[in-house]
Short mmCIF file of C-alpha atoms and ligand atoms in Angstrom, two decimals:
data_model
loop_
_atom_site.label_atom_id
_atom_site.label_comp_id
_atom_site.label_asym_id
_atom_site.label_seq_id
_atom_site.Cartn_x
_atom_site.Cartn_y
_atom_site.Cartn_z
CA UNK A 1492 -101.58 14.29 1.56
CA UNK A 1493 -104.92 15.42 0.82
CA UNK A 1494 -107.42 13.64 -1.52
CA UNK A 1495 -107.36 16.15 -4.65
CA UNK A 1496 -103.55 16.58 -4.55
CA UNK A 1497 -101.92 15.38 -8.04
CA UNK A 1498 -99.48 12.79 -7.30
CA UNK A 1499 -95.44 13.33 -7.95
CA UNK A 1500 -94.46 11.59 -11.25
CA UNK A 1501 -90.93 11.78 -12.00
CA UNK A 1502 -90.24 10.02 -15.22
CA UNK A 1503 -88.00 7.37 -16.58
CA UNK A 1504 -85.30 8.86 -19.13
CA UNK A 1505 -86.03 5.80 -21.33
CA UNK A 1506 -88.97 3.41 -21.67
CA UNK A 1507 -88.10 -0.70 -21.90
CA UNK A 1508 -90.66 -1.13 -23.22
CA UNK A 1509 -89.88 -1.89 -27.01
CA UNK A 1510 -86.91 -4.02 -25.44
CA UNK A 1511 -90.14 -6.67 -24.50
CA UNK A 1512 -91.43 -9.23 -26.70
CA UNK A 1513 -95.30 -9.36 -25.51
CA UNK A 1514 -95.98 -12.64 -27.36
CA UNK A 1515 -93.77 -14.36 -25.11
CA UNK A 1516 -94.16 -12.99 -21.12
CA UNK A 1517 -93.54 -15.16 -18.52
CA UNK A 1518 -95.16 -14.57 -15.35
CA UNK A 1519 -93.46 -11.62 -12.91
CA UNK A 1520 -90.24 -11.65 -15.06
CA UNK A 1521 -90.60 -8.02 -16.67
CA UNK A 1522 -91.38 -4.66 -15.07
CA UNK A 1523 -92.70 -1.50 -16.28
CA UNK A 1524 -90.96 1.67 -16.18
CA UNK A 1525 -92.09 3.35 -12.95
CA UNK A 1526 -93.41 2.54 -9.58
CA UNK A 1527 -95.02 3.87 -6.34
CA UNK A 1528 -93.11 4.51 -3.25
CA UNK A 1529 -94.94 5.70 0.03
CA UNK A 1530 -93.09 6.22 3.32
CA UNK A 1531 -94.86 5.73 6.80
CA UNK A 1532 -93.05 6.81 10.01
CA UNK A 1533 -94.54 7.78 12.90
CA UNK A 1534 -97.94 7.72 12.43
CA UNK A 1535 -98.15 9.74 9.24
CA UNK A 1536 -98.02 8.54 5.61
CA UNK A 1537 -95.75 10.88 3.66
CA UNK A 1538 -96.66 11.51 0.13
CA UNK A 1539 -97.04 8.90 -2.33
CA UNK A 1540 -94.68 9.38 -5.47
CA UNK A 1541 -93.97 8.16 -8.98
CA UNK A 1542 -90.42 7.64 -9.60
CA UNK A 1543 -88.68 5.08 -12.32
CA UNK A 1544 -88.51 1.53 -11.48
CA UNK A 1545 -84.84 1.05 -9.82
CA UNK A 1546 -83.61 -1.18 -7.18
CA UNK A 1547 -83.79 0.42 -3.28
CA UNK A 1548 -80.83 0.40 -1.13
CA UNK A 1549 -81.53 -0.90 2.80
CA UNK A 1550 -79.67 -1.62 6.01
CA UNK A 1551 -79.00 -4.78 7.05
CA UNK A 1552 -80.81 -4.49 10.04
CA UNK A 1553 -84.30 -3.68 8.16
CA UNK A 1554 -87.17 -5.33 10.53
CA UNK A 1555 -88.50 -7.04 6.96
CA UNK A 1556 -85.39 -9.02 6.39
CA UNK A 1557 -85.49 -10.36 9.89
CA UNK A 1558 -88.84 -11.45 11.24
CA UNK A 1559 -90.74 -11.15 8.37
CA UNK A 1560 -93.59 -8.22 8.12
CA UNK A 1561 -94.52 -7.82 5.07
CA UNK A 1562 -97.37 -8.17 3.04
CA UNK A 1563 -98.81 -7.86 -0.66
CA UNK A 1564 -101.19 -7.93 -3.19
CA UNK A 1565 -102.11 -9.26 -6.82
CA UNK A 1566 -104.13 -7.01 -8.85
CA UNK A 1567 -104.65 -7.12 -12.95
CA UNK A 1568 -105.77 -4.24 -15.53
CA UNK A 1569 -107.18 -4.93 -18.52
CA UNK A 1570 -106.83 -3.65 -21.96
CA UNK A 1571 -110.84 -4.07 -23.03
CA UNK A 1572 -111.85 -4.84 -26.25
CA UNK A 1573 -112.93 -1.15 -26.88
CA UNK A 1574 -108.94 -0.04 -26.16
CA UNK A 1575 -109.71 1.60 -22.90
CA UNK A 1576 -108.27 0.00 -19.42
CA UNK A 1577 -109.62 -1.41 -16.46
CA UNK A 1578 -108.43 -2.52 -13.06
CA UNK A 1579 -110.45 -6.10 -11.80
CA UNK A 1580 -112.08 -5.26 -8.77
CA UNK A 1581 -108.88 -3.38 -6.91
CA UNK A 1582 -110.96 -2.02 -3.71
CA UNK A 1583 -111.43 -5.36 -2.89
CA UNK A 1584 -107.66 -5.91 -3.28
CA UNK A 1585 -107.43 -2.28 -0.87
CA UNK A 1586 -109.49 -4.29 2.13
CA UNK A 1587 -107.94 -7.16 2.24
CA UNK A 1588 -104.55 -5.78 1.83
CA UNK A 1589 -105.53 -3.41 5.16
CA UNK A 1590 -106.78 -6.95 6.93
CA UNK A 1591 -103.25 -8.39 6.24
CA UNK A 1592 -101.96 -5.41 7.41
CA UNK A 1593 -104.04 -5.56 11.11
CA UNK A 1594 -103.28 -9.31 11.55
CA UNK A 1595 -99.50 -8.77 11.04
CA UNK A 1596 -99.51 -5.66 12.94
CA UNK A 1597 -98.26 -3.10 10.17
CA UNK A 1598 -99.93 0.42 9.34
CA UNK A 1599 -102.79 0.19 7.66
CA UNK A 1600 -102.55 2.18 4.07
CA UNK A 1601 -105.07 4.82 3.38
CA UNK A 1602 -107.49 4.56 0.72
CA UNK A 1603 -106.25 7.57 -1.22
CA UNK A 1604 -102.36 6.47 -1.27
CA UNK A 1605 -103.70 3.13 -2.37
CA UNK A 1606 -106.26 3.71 -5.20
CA UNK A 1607 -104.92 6.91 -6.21
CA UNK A 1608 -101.70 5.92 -6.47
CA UNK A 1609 -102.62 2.78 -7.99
CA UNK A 1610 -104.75 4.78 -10.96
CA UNK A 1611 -101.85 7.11 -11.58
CA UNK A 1612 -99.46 4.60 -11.93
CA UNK A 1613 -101.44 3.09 -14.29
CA UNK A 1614 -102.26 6.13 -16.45
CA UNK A 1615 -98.45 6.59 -16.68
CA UNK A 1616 -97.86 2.88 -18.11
CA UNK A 1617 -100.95 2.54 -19.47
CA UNK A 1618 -99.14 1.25 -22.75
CA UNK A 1619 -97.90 -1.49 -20.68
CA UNK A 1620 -101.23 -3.21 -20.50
CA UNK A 1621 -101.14 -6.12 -22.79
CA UNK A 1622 -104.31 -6.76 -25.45
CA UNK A 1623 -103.56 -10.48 -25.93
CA UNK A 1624 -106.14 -12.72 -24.84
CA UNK A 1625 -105.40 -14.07 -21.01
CA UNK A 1626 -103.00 -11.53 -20.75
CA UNK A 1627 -102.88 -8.30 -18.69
CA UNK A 1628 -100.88 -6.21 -16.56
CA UNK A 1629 -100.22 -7.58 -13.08
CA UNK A 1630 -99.81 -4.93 -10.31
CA UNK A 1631 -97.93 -5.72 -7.22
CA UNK A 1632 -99.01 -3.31 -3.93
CA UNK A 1633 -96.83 -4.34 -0.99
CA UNK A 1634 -95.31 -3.07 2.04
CA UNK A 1635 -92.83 -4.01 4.37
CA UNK A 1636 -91.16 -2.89 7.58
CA UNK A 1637 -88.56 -1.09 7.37
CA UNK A 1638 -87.19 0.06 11.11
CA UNK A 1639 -83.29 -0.40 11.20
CA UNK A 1640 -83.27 -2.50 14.90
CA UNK A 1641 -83.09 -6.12 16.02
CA UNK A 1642 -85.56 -6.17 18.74
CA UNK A 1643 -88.62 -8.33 18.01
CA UNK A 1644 -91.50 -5.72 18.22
CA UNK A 1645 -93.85 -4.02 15.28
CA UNK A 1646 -91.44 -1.56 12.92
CA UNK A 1647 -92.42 2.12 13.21
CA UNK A 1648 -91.51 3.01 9.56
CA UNK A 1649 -92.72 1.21 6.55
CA UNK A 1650 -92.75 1.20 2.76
CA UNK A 1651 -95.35 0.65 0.77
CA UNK A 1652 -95.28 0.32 -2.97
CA UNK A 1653 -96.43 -0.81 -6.21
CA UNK A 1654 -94.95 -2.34 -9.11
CA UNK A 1655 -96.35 -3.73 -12.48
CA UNK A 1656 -95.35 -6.74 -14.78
CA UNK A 1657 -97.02 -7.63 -18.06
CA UNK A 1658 -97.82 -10.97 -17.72
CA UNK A 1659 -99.33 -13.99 -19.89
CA UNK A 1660 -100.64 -16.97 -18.41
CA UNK A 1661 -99.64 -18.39 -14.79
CA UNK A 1662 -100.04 -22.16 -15.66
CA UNK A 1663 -99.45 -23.06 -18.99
CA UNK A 1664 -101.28 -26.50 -18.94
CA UNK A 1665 -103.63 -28.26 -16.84
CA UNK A 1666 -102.33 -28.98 -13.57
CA UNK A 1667 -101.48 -32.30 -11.73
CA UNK A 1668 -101.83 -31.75 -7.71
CA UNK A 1669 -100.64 -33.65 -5.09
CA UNK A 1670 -102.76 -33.58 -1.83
CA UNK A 1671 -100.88 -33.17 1.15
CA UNK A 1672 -100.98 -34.57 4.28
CA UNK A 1673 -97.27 -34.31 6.44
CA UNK A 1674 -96.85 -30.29 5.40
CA UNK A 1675 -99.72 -27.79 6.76
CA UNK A 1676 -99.51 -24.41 4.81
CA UNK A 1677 -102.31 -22.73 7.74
CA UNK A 1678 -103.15 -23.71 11.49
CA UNK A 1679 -106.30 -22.11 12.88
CA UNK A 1680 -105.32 -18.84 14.73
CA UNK A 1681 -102.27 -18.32 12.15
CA UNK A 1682 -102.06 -16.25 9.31
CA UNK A 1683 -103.51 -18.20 6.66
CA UNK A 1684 -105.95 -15.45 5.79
CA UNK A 1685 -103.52 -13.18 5.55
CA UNK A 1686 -101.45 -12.35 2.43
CA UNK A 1687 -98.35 -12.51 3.89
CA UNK A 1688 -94.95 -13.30 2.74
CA UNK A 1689 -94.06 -16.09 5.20
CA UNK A 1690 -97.01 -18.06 3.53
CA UNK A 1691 -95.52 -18.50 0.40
CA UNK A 1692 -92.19 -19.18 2.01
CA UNK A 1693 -93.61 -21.94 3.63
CA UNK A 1694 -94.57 -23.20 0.53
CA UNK A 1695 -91.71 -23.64 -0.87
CA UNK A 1696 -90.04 -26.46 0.24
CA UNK A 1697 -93.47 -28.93 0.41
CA UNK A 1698 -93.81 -27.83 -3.51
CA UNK A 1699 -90.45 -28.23 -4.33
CA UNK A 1700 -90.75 -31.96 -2.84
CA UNK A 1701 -94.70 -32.54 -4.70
CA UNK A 1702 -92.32 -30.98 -8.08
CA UNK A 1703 -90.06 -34.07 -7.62
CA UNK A 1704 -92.96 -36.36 -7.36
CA UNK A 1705 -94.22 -35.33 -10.46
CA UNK A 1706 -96.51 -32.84 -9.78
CA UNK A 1707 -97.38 -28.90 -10.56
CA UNK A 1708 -98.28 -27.86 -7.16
CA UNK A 1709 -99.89 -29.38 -3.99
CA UNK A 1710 -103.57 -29.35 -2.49
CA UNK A 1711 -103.63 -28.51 1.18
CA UNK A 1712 -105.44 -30.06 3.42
CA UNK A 1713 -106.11 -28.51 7.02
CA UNK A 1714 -103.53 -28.79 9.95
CA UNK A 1715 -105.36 -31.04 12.73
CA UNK A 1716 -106.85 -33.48 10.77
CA UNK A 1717 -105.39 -33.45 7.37
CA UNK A 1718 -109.24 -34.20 5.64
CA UNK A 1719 -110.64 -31.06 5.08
CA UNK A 1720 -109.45 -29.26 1.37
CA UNK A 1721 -108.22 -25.53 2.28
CA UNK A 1722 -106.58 -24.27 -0.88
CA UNK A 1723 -103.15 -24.75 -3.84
CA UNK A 1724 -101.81 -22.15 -2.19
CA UNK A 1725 -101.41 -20.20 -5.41
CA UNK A 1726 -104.81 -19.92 -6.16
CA UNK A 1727 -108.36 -20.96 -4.26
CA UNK A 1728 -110.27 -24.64 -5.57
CA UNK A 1729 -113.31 -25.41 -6.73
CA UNK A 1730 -115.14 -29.09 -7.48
CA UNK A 1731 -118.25 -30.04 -9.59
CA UNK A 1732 -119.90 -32.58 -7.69
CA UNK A 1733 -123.59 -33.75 -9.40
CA UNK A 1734 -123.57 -30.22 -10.78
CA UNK A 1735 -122.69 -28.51 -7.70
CA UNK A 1736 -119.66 -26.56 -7.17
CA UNK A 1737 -117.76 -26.69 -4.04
CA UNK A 1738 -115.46 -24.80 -2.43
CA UNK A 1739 -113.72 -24.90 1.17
CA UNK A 1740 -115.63 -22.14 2.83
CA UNK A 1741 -113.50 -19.44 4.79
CA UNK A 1742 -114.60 -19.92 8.28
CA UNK A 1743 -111.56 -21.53 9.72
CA UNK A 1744 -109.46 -18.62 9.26
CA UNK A 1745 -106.90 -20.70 7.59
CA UNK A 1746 -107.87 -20.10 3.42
CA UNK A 1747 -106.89 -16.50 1.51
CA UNK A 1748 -109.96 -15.02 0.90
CA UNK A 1749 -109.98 -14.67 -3.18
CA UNK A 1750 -111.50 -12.25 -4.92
CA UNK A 1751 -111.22 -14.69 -7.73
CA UNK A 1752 -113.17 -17.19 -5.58
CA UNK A 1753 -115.83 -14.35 -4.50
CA UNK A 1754 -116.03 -13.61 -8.66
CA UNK A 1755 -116.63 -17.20 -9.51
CA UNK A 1756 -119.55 -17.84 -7.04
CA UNK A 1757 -121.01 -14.54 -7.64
CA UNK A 1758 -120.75 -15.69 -11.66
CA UNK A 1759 -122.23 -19.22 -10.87
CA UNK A 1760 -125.05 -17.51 -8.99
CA UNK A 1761 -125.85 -15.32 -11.48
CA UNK A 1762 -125.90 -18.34 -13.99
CA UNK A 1763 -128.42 -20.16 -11.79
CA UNK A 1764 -125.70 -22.82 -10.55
CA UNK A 1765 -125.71 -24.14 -6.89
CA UNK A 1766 -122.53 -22.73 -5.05
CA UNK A 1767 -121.31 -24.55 -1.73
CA UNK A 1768 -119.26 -23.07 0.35
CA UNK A 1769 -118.38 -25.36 3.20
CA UNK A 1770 -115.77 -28.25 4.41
CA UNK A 1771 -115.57 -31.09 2.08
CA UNK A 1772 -112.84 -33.61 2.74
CA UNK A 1773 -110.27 -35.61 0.58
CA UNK A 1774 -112.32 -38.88 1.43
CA UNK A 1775 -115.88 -37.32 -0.11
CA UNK A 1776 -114.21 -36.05 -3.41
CA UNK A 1777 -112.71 -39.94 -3.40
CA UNK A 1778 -115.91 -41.21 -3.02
CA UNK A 1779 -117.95 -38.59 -5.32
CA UNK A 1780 -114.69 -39.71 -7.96
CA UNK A 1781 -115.19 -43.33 -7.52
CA UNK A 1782 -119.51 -42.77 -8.04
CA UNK A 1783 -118.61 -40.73 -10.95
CA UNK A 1784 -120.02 -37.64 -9.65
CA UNK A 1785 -117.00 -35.64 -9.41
CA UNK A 1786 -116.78 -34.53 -12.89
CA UNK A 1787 -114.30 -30.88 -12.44
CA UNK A 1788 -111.53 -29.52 -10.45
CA UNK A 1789 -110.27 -26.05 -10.81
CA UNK A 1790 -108.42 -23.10 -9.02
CA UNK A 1791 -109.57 -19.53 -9.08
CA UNK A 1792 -106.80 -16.64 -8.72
CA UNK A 1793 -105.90 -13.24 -9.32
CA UNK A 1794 -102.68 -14.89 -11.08
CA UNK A 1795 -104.04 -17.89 -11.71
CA UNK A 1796 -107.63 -16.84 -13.59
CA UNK A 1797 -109.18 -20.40 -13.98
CA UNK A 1798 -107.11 -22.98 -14.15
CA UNK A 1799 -108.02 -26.55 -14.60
CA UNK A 1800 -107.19 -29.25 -12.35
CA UNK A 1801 -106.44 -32.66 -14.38
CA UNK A 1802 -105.03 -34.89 -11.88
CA UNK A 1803 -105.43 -35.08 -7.71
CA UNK A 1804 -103.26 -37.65 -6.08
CA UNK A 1805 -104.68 -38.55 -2.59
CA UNK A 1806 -102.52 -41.17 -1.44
CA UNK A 1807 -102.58 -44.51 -4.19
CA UNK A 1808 -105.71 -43.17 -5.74
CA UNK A 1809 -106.00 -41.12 -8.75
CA UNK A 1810 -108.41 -39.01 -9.82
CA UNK A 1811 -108.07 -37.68 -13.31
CA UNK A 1812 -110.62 -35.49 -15.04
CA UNK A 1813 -111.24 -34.26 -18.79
CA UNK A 1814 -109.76 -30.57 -19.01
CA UNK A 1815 -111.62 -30.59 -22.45
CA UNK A 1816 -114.88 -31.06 -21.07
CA UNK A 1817 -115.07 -29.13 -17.65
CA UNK A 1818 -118.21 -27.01 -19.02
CA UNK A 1819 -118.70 -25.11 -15.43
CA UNK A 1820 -115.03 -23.76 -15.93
CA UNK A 1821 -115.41 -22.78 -19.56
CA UNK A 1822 -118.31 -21.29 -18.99
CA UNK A 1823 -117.47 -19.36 -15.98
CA UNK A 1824 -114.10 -18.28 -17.25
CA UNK A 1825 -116.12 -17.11 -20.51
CA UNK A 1826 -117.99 -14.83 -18.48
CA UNK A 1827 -115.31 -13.33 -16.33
CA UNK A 1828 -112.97 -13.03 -19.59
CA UNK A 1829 -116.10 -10.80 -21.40
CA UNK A 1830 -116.82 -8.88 -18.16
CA UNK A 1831 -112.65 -8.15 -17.79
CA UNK A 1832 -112.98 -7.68 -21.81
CA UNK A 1833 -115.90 -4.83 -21.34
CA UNK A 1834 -118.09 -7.11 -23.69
CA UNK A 1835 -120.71 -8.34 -21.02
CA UNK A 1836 -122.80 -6.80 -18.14
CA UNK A 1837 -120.78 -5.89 -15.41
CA UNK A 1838 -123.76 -5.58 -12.70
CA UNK A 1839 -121.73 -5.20 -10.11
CA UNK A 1840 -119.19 -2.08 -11.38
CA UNK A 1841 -116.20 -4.32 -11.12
CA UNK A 1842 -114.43 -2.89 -13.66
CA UNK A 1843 -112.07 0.37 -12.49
CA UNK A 1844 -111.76 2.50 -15.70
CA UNK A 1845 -108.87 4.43 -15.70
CA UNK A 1846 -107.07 6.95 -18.38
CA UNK A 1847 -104.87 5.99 -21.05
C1 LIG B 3376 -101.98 -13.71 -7.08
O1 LIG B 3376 -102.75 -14.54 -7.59
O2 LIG B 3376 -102.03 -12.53 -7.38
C2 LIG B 3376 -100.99 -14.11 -6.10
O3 LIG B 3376 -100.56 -13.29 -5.36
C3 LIG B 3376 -100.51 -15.51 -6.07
C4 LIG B 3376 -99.06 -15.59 -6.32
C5 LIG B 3376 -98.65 -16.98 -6.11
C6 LIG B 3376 -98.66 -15.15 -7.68
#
């Protein structure tokens, strides 16, 4: 496929979208009409193509179902307050989704298939993207292997596509963490930095067990020593210690590297705060907590947005904060809201306009 060809639409007979109720959208339950479907084989990417959403058909064999390569992404557009639409920062989204794809040995997709295709598909649901504030339209690249054999080696053919969900809010309150210490989501030299599937299955079971504790999700802490914070898992952290914020830096290999988290520090720069990106264990936000220095906890994802942290249980110590009065996440989440909203600066050209 060259660079200037249009892309295939084919479209749906019938739009669901008046079947919705967009005051009421819970995360990744709805999906828009169409989607993107791109075949590799070979070598070569085929064309890229717009066809109505509809379930696939596969062979039980598929490489995906059985050892696991596949990878994805989390993207939102925006409605802005002008009534044109926006993607957040999606080339971003294009490089990291090409790193997954190197550390789990897939095909990397091409920048065309990728952005193109994501822009068209956008254009063609376009009405999909919600105007509601916190609200927007998620978009889900991902790709998966899809060679029909049971040997354990890289797939030749894979799929890569993108679907999109109108979504509201990922947490609905505050959230209540429990920090971890028998579970490891990431060991150095694994795939931790990689957004792949397996992660989040790994997940599972350790936040099912923090759920019937009590809790929302769980903080990870780092596989050889359980001390050091790495991330929720659904979203990056960040702490306010004596005005600081803090946030596990990415050097171990072992942490997604957000383009949330990249936002918010290149926000808190730009407001004149002091950013920290290094280790900080359990034991120094215990003892910042117990000084009365540790005033804020929050997460920072593409889902996610900014969500406040209200409780972290490290052992038999609490630490409960003030959602009400975390000023360095108001204000921050202010300023990424009017950026996404196209009623601040946006210095940096995060904001993808596109048609419709
Ligand atoms: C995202 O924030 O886009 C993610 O992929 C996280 C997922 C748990 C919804």
């Amino acid at each position: 496929m060259q660079h200037a060809d249009a892309i295939k639409v084919t479209k749906a007979e019938r739009s669901k979208r008046s079947d919705i109720d967009f005051s009421n959208l819970s995360f990744g339950k709805y999906f828009t009409d169409h989607m993107l479907v791109a075949d590799y084989s070979n070598g070569v990417w085929g064309d890229p193509e717009i066809v109505p959403y509809a379930p696939i058909c596969f062979d039980p064999s598929m490489a995906t179902l059985h050892y696991g390569q596949s990878i994805f992404e989390g993207i939102k557009a925006y409605r802005m307050a002008d009534g044109t639409a926006a993607i957040f920062r999606p080339i971003e989204n294009l490089k990291r989704f090409n790193r997954s794809a190197q550390r789990m040995e897939m095909a990397e997709v091409p920048e065309h298939i990728f952005m193109q295709g994501m822009k068209t598909l956008l254009e063609v649901e376009s009405q999909w993207i919600p105007k509601e504030y916190d609200h927007a339209l998620y978009i889900r690249p991902f790709m998966f292997a899809t060679d029909e054999q049971l040997g354990v080696a890289p797939s030749s053919r894979y799929k890569f596509m993108i679907i999109c969900s109108p979504v509201g809010p990922f947490y609905s309150a505050p959230l209540r963490l429990y920090v971890e210490e028998q579970f490891v989501r990431a060991v150095p030299g694994g795939v931790g930095n990689a957004k792949t599937s397996g992660n989040y299955a790994a997940s599972l079971h350790p936040t099912a067990v923090a759920k019937k504790r009590g809790f929302d999700q769980v903080l990870w802490t780092d596989a050889v020593e359980h001390k050091y914070v790495q991330e929720c898992g659904t979203m990056n952290v960040f702490f306010v210690i004596g005005g600081r914020l803090i946030t596990p830096s990415l050097n171990s290999g072992t942490i997604l590297e957000g383009i949330t988290r990249d936002s918010v520090i290149k926000v808190a720069q730009d407001m004149g705060k002091i950013v920290e990106e290094r280790e900080i264990s359990v034991d120094e936000l215990a003892a910042a907590y117990k000084e009365g220095t540790f005033t804020e906890a929050f997460g920072a994802g593409t889902a996610a947005t900014i969500s406040k942290i209200t409780e972290l249980q490290y052992k038999d110590f609490t630490m409960s904060f003030d959602s009400e009065a975390m000023e360095n996440a108001n204000e921050i989440k202010a300023i990424l809201t009017a950026i996404r909203d196209g009623v601040a600066p946006d210095p940096r050209g995060w904001m993808l306009h596109v048609a419709g």
